[in-house]
Amino acid sequence: MSTTTMPNNQAPSVASGVSSLAPDLRWADVAQAPDPDRSAALVAALRAALPAHCVLAGVEQTRPYECDGLSAFRQLPVAVCLPENEQQVQQALRICREHDVPVVARGSGTSLSGGAMPHASGVVLSLARLNRILSVDPLARTARVQPGVRNLAISEAAAPHGLYYAPDPSSQIACSIGGNIAENSGGVHCLKYGLTVHNVLRVRGLTIDGEIIELGSAALDVPGLDLLALSIGSEGMLMVVTEALVKLVPKPQLARVVMASFDDVAKAGDAVAAIIGAGIIPAGLEMMDRKASAAVEPFVKAGYDLSAEAILLAESDGSPEEVEEEIERMMTVLRDAGATALVVSRSEAERLRFWSGRKNAFPAAGRISPDYYCMDGTIPRKNLGRMLVAISEMEQTYQLRCMNVFHAGDGNLHPLILFDANQPGEWERADRFGADILELCVELGGTVTGEHGVGIEKINSMCVQFSPAEREAFFALKRAFDPPGLLNPGKGIPTLARCAEYGKMHVHGGRVAFPDIERF
Amino acid sequence: MTTQVPADSALMALRDCVRAAQADRTRLRLHGGNTKSFYGEPATGEPLDLRSIAGIVDYEPTELVVTVRCGTPLAELEQVLAARQQYLAFEPPHFGAGATVGGMVAAGLSGPRRATAGAVRDFMLGAVLMNASGELLHFGGQVMKNVAGYDVSRLLAGSMGILGPIVQVSLKVLPVPAAEATVCLSIGLREALSQMNRWGAQPLPLSGTSWAGGELMVRLSGAGAAVDAAVARLAADHGTRLIDPMAARAHWSGLREQTDAFFDDPLPLWRLSVPSGAPIFELPGRQLVEWGGALRWFKSDADAAFVRQAAATVGGTATRFRAAEAASGVFPALPAPILELHRRIKKEFDPRGLFNPGRLVAGL
């Protein structure tokens, strides 16, 4: 797994540190203790319907599924189902429906928002065994895949045809296409090549009633409402995907990256705007602040300029003529924007080395800090400077360090808040630090999540971003697809009651009134 | 989150209309410039003109986002973008002088660049919808990446207004390509289909393809060097001829706006949206192919069931896009479970069935 929120989450001390937390407001909906008789009946029904090795129950067997990449949130389910075909998925859903228990679909478990965290009285439906690439059609430029197929495996299968699957989240070596669909995953190339929603043509899946539905098609559009767009990014709350038809695109002949140093973060931000303003859409446009480059450089030896306040990586891809022209133009813009140093990759190995630091920012955070908490807000790029100043102030307020990596091209921030879960109160401070960043994202005209999803993590922050009428519209869609509300309940969209409770507790600036009173 | 919509008089008037309609169960036919009123299932209800809700709310070229109200003329928006060398990359058809941004989104139609650049829905970043209670709901925002809540903004593209008035949208815009060229090749349809699909798998800067009457046209857009190299390569490998830029512009505009001579015919116009590699359809009448083979237009008086069956056989759908007289049965029937989802969504968003009843799906 290339992305984990807390790289040492296997250490028992971290787990105990987390479990000693005061009951979390976000948790109540998914942590209701199950009725033992009902749970036993559920497990018996699942075992009767599915092969023995496809049903896991009991603490020992279900422990590996208690959390996803956001390990601060853990919960054991009643059972884990690992169906091997669509029919078994259908049976598992039918049983959950009959027993009226929640179902949490899970891919590779790399979610950073707790989207795949289990429900205490429910079932985790792992799609990991539906991991076959069913076909690759080089002429139509599509691949038909099962949900458990890893993102990178699609590109590997398409490579002999000179094609690849464009969205490339940092976790692409591990994350599944089903999970990408649930989260509408992005990556470092999505300004030019789009998100999951732009690269999936059709999904096939099951409703909670076990009905098979197909949204979208191998054609470019279908009549009726665009339910395909609605299903992508729906965090497993509308349907369970059993198959997807994804778009493949021709692999660019060449890619080169410019690495630019800036002595001021705001100047780097302006340089990003200047590149876009010059009519260039780079294949990738990423920024790291000094704390981030200092953390990764000893680790990956990418050759970063450690005296720079910010480093920009701007990539160009296409035909050799195109790349040469675009690199030339970007260099001019970056120079005019005040870059203190410019280096262009001269080989594929060097290009990958320049990127390696950016791609390894999360593990690097894990090297310099016992734990880190990755945020995912998006803001209009023009507000970057303001955001970074505010984050520095928050570092003082919460007495925690924060390093910043940033999908600069599309305004998606990944501040990494460094903390030590073994120190009493640090996780709580990190959590509030994060909530403050997200609230500021909304205030600056952005959103609480650009690509990691709401899950359980940002459920309270959703109260800040959406009005009651807007949240009701989300619930309306949820009811249309899932009338009994059994698909991943308690995630994604906060109820009116939850927001009311959060509103009462939440005081601007992240401080909770009367912190010594128990809350849940 | 988008910039909050200020409650100006036009919006207040719309809210009052919607609330009055809600109270006395009046059905409303939402419209802008009526340039696409020919499209879709027949409209019913009291006309409600949304053109007074107009204006560009926010446009910052370096953010690649424009926020605009529904009644804004599409031509005005395009002019403002062009002044900053930007454009709507999905090339939405106007189909007349009065086309509005709201109509463009509600109809969800895209032009020749669709196969490579994407459709209207792909450029939707945010939307403000008025619900049946007259409340304004903001979805998505003004940023490129946003996964907070379900993607209602994209759901509204092509919704034909059945979920309510789309009062404001935020759209991703792109820089106008630095260079553009169109080349032509005289070949038969079978060969053209195979060629378009093969080119699609190669790193060529394709931005449009069309075939009609034995002429395959290929548009290339991008950096000057890339376009020059592609033109040279296609000429060397396939003997393509470069088209005069004025004539090329006229050609693509004729397809986008359906002013091309192909469309000038009283027979019904069928739109077949199919997998790009689908074989040639043996349908009576003339045909024009776009989108690398994924869009097949027919001027044909063939039986509707026959046309729909032909498209369905290859996993596509057929829409009776234009006909001399408006009649129901424009879109093919939705599969039962999909229809049921439409029913439930419509009932949740518009329980009294006020907005554009029957315009997208009969009875909804």
Coordinates of C-alpha atoms in Angstrom, one line a residue, chain A residues 138-141 161-163 183-188 190-192 194-195 197-200 207 209 211-215 217-230 232-235 237-238 247-253 272-274 276-281 319 321-322 325-326 329 376 378-383 407 409-412 414 442 445-454 462 464-467 469-483 492-493, chain B residues 1-4 58 60-65 84-86 108-109 114-116 118-119 121-124 129 131 135-152 154-160 162-163 172-176 178 193-194 196-205 221-227 229-230 233 271-277 291-292 294-295 314-319 331-338 340-342 344-346 348-349 360-361:
Chain A
P138 CA -7.4 -2.0 -28.6
L139 CA -9.5 -0.8 -31.5
A140 CA -12.4 0.5 -29.4
R141 CA -9.8 1.7 -26.8
H161 CA -1.3 -1.8 -27.5
G162 CA 0.4 1.6 -26.7
L163 CA -2.6 2.5 -24.5
E183 CA -14.3 7.9 -4.8
N184 CA -14.0 9.5 -8.3
S185 CA -10.2 9.3 -7.8
G186 CA -7.9 11.7 -9.5
G187 CA -4.1 11.7 -9.6
V188 CA -1.3 14.0 -10.7
C190 CA -6.0 14.9 -14.1
L191 CA -5.9 18.5 -15.1
K192 CA -5.2 17.3 -18.6
G194 CA -9.5 14.0 -16.2
L195 CA -10.8 12.2 -13.2
V197 CA -15.7 10.2 -14.1
H198 CA -14.1 11.3 -17.4
N199 CA -12.6 7.9 -18.0
V200 CA -15.3 5.4 -17.2
T207 CA -28.8 -2.3 -6.1
D209 CA -32.5 -5.2 -3.9
E211 CA -31.2 -6.0 -9.1
I212 CA -28.6 -5.7 -11.9
I213 CA -28.3 -2.3 -13.4
E214 CA -26.0 -0.9 -16.1
L215 CA -25.3 2.8 -16.2
S217 CA -22.7 2.3 -22.3
A218 CA -19.9 1.5 -24.8
A219 CA -21.4 4.4 -26.8
L220 CA -20.5 8.0 -25.7
D221 CA -24.0 8.7 -24.3
V222 CA -27.3 7.1 -23.4
P223 CA -30.8 8.7 -23.2
G224 CA -32.1 9.6 -19.8
L225 CA -30.5 11.1 -16.8
D226 CA -26.7 10.7 -16.4
L227 CA -26.9 8.1 -13.7
L228 CA -23.3 7.0 -14.5
A229 CA -22.0 10.4 -13.4
L230 CA -24.1 10.2 -10.3
I232 CA -19.1 7.8 -9.8
G233 CA -17.9 9.2 -6.5
S234 CA -21.0 8.0 -4.6
E235 CA -18.8 6.2 -2.0
M237 CA -23.8 4.4 -1.0
L238 CA -25.9 3.9 -4.1
K247 CA -11.5 4.2 -21.5
L248 CA -8.0 3.7 -22.6
V249 CA -5.9 6.5 -24.2
P250 CA -2.8 6.5 -26.4
K251 CA 0.4 6.7 -24.4
P252 CA 2.2 9.9 -25.1
Q253 CA 5.4 9.4 -27.1
V272 CA 1.0 28.4 -11.7
A273 CA -1.6 31.0 -12.7
A274 CA 0.8 32.4 -15.3
I276 CA -2.4 28.5 -17.3
G277 CA -2.9 32.1 -18.3
A278 CA -0.4 31.5 -21.1
G279 CA -2.8 28.9 -22.5
I280 CA -0.8 25.9 -21.4
I281 CA -2.4 22.8 -19.8
S319 CA 4.9 14.2 -29.6
E321 CA 7.9 18.4 -31.3
E322 CA 5.0 19.3 -29.0
E325 CA 7.7 23.6 -27.8
E326 CA 5.7 23.4 -24.6
R329 CA 7.2 28.1 -23.3
D376 CA -7.6 16.8 0.9
T378 CA -9.5 22.0 -2.9
I379 CA -9.5 25.8 -3.3
P380 CA -9.4 28.2 -6.2
R381 CA -5.7 28.5 -7.0
K382 CA -5.7 32.2 -6.5
N383 CA -6.2 31.7 -2.7
H407 CA -1.9 19.4 -7.0
G409 CA -2.8 22.7 -11.4
D410 CA -6.3 21.9 -10.0
G411 CA -6.1 23.6 -6.6
N412 CA -6.2 20.3 -4.7
H414 CA -2.7 17.7 0.6
V442 CA -15.1 26.2 2.0
G445 CA -14.7 29.1 -2.3
G446 CA -13.5 25.5 -2.4
T447 CA -14.5 22.1 -1.1
V448 CA -13.7 19.8 1.9
T449 CA -12.6 17.0 -0.4
G450 CA -11.1 17.0 -3.8
E451 CA -10.4 13.3 -4.4
H452 CA -10.3 11.3 -1.1
G453 CA -14.0 11.4 -0.4
V454 CA -16.0 12.3 2.6
M462 CA -20.0 18.5 5.2
V464 CA -20.2 23.5 6.9
Q465 CA -20.3 23.1 3.1
F466 CA -23.9 22.2 2.5
S467 CA -27.3 23.6 3.7
A469 CA -31.9 21.6 1.8
E470 CA -28.8 20.5 -0.1
R471 CA -28.2 17.6 2.2
E472 CA -31.8 16.6 1.8
A473 CA -31.3 16.5 -1.9
F474 CA -28.4 14.1 -1.4
F475 CA -30.6 11.9 0.9
A476 CA -33.3 12.0 -1.8
L477 CA -30.9 10.5 -4.3
K478 CA -29.8 7.9 -1.7
R479 CA -33.5 6.9 -1.1
A480 CA -34.1 6.6 -4.8
F481 CA -31.2 4.0 -5.2
D482 CA -31.3 2.5 -1.7
P483 CA -34.7 2.8 -0.1
G492 CA -20.8 10.7 3.0
I493 CA -23.8 12.7 3.9
Chain B
M1 CA -19.1 25.5 -2.6
T2 CA -20.0 28.1 -5.2
T3 CA -20.4 31.8 -4.6
Q4 CA -23.8 32.2 -3.0
D58 CA -17.4 35.2 -12.2
E60 CA -11.0 34.2 -14.0
P61 CA -9.2 32.9 -17.0
T62 CA -6.3 31.6 -14.9
E63 CA -8.6 29.5 -12.8
L64 CA -10.1 27.9 -16.0
V65 CA -13.6 28.4 -14.6
R84 CA -9.2 35.7 -23.3
Q85 CA -8.4 33.0 -25.9
Q86 CA -10.5 30.4 -24.1
G108 CA -26.7 18.2 -22.8
L109 CA -25.6 18.3 -26.4
R114 CA -16.9 15.6 -28.1
A115 CA -15.1 12.3 -28.9
T116 CA -11.8 13.7 -27.8
G118 CA -15.5 15.4 -23.7
A119 CA -19.2 16.4 -23.4
R121 CA -21.2 16.9 -18.4
D122 CA -17.5 16.5 -18.4
F123 CA -17.0 20.3 -18.0
M124 CA -19.7 20.8 -15.3
L129 CA -30.7 24.3 -8.9
N131 CA -36.1 23.0 -6.1
E135 CA -35.0 27.0 -2.5
L136 CA -31.7 27.4 -4.2
L137 CA -29.4 24.3 -3.9
H138 CA -25.7 24.6 -4.6
F139 CA -23.9 21.5 -5.9
G140 CA -20.3 21.1 -6.8
G141 CA -18.4 24.3 -7.0
Q142 CA -15.8 26.4 -8.9
V143 CA -12.9 24.0 -8.4
M144 CA -11.7 21.2 -10.7
K145 CA -11.8 18.5 -8.2
N146 CA -14.7 18.1 -5.8
V147 CA -16.1 14.8 -4.4
A148 CA -18.1 16.3 -1.6
G149 CA -21.7 14.9 -1.9
Y150 CA -23.2 13.2 -5.0
D151 CA -22.3 14.7 -8.3
V152 CA -25.7 16.4 -8.9
R154 CA -23.3 16.4 -13.9
L155 CA -26.7 14.8 -13.3
L156 CA -28.3 18.1 -14.4
A157 CA -26.5 18.0 -17.8
G158 CA -29.0 16.5 -20.2
S159 CA -31.8 16.4 -17.6
M160 CA -34.1 18.5 -19.9
I162 CA -37.1 17.8 -15.3
L163 CA -35.4 18.2 -11.9
K172 CA -14.4 24.4 -16.9
V173 CA -13.0 26.3 -19.8
L174 CA -9.9 25.6 -21.8
P175 CA -7.4 27.6 -23.8
V176 CA -8.1 27.8 -27.5
A178 CA -2.7 27.3 -30.6
L193 CA -14.6 3.6 -39.7
S194 CA -11.6 1.4 -39.4
M196 CA -10.9 6.6 -37.5
N197 CA -10.7 3.9 -34.8
R198 CA -7.0 3.1 -35.6
W199 CA -6.1 6.8 -35.5
G200 CA -7.9 7.1 -32.2
A201 CA -5.4 4.7 -30.6
Q202 CA -2.4 6.7 -31.8
P203 CA -1.0 9.8 -30.1
L204 CA -2.4 12.2 -32.7
P205 CA -3.9 15.5 -31.7
S221 CA -5.7 20.8 -32.8
G222 CA -2.9 21.6 -30.4
A223 CA 0.5 23.0 -30.3
G224 CA 1.7 24.3 -33.6
A225 CA 4.5 21.8 -33.9
A226 CA 2.2 18.9 -33.0
V227 CA -0.4 19.9 -35.6
A229 CA 3.8 17.0 -37.6
A230 CA 0.4 15.3 -37.7
R233 CA 2.4 12.3 -41.2
R271 CA -29.2 10.1 -34.1
L272 CA -27.5 6.8 -33.4
S273 CA -25.1 6.8 -30.4
V274 CA -23.1 3.6 -30.8
P275 CA -19.7 2.1 -29.9
S276 CA -17.2 3.7 -32.3
G277 CA -16.3 0.4 -33.9
W291 CA -17.1 11.2 -33.3
G292 CA -14.7 8.7 -34.7
A294 CA -19.5 6.8 -32.3
L295 CA -22.2 9.0 -33.7
V314 CA -24.6 -3.2 -31.2
G315 CA -25.2 -1.8 -27.7
G316 CA -26.2 1.7 -28.8
T317 CA -29.4 3.7 -28.9
A318 CA -31.3 5.7 -31.5
T319 CA -33.0 9.0 -30.9
F331 CA -36.0 8.7 -27.0
P332 CA -35.9 4.9 -26.8
A333 CA -37.6 3.2 -23.8
L334 CA -35.4 2.9 -20.8
P335 CA -34.7 -0.5 -19.3
A336 CA -37.1 -1.3 -16.5
P337 CA -34.8 -0.9 -13.5
I338 CA -33.4 2.3 -15.0
E340 CA -37.7 2.9 -12.0
L341 CA -34.7 4.9 -10.8
H342 CA -35.8 7.8 -13.0
R344 CA -38.0 7.7 -7.9
I345 CA -35.5 10.5 -8.6
K346 CA -38.2 12.6 -10.2
E348 CA -38.0 13.0 -4.8
F349 CA -36.9 16.2 -6.6
L360 CA -37.2 13.5 -21.0
V361 CA -39.2 10.4 -20.2

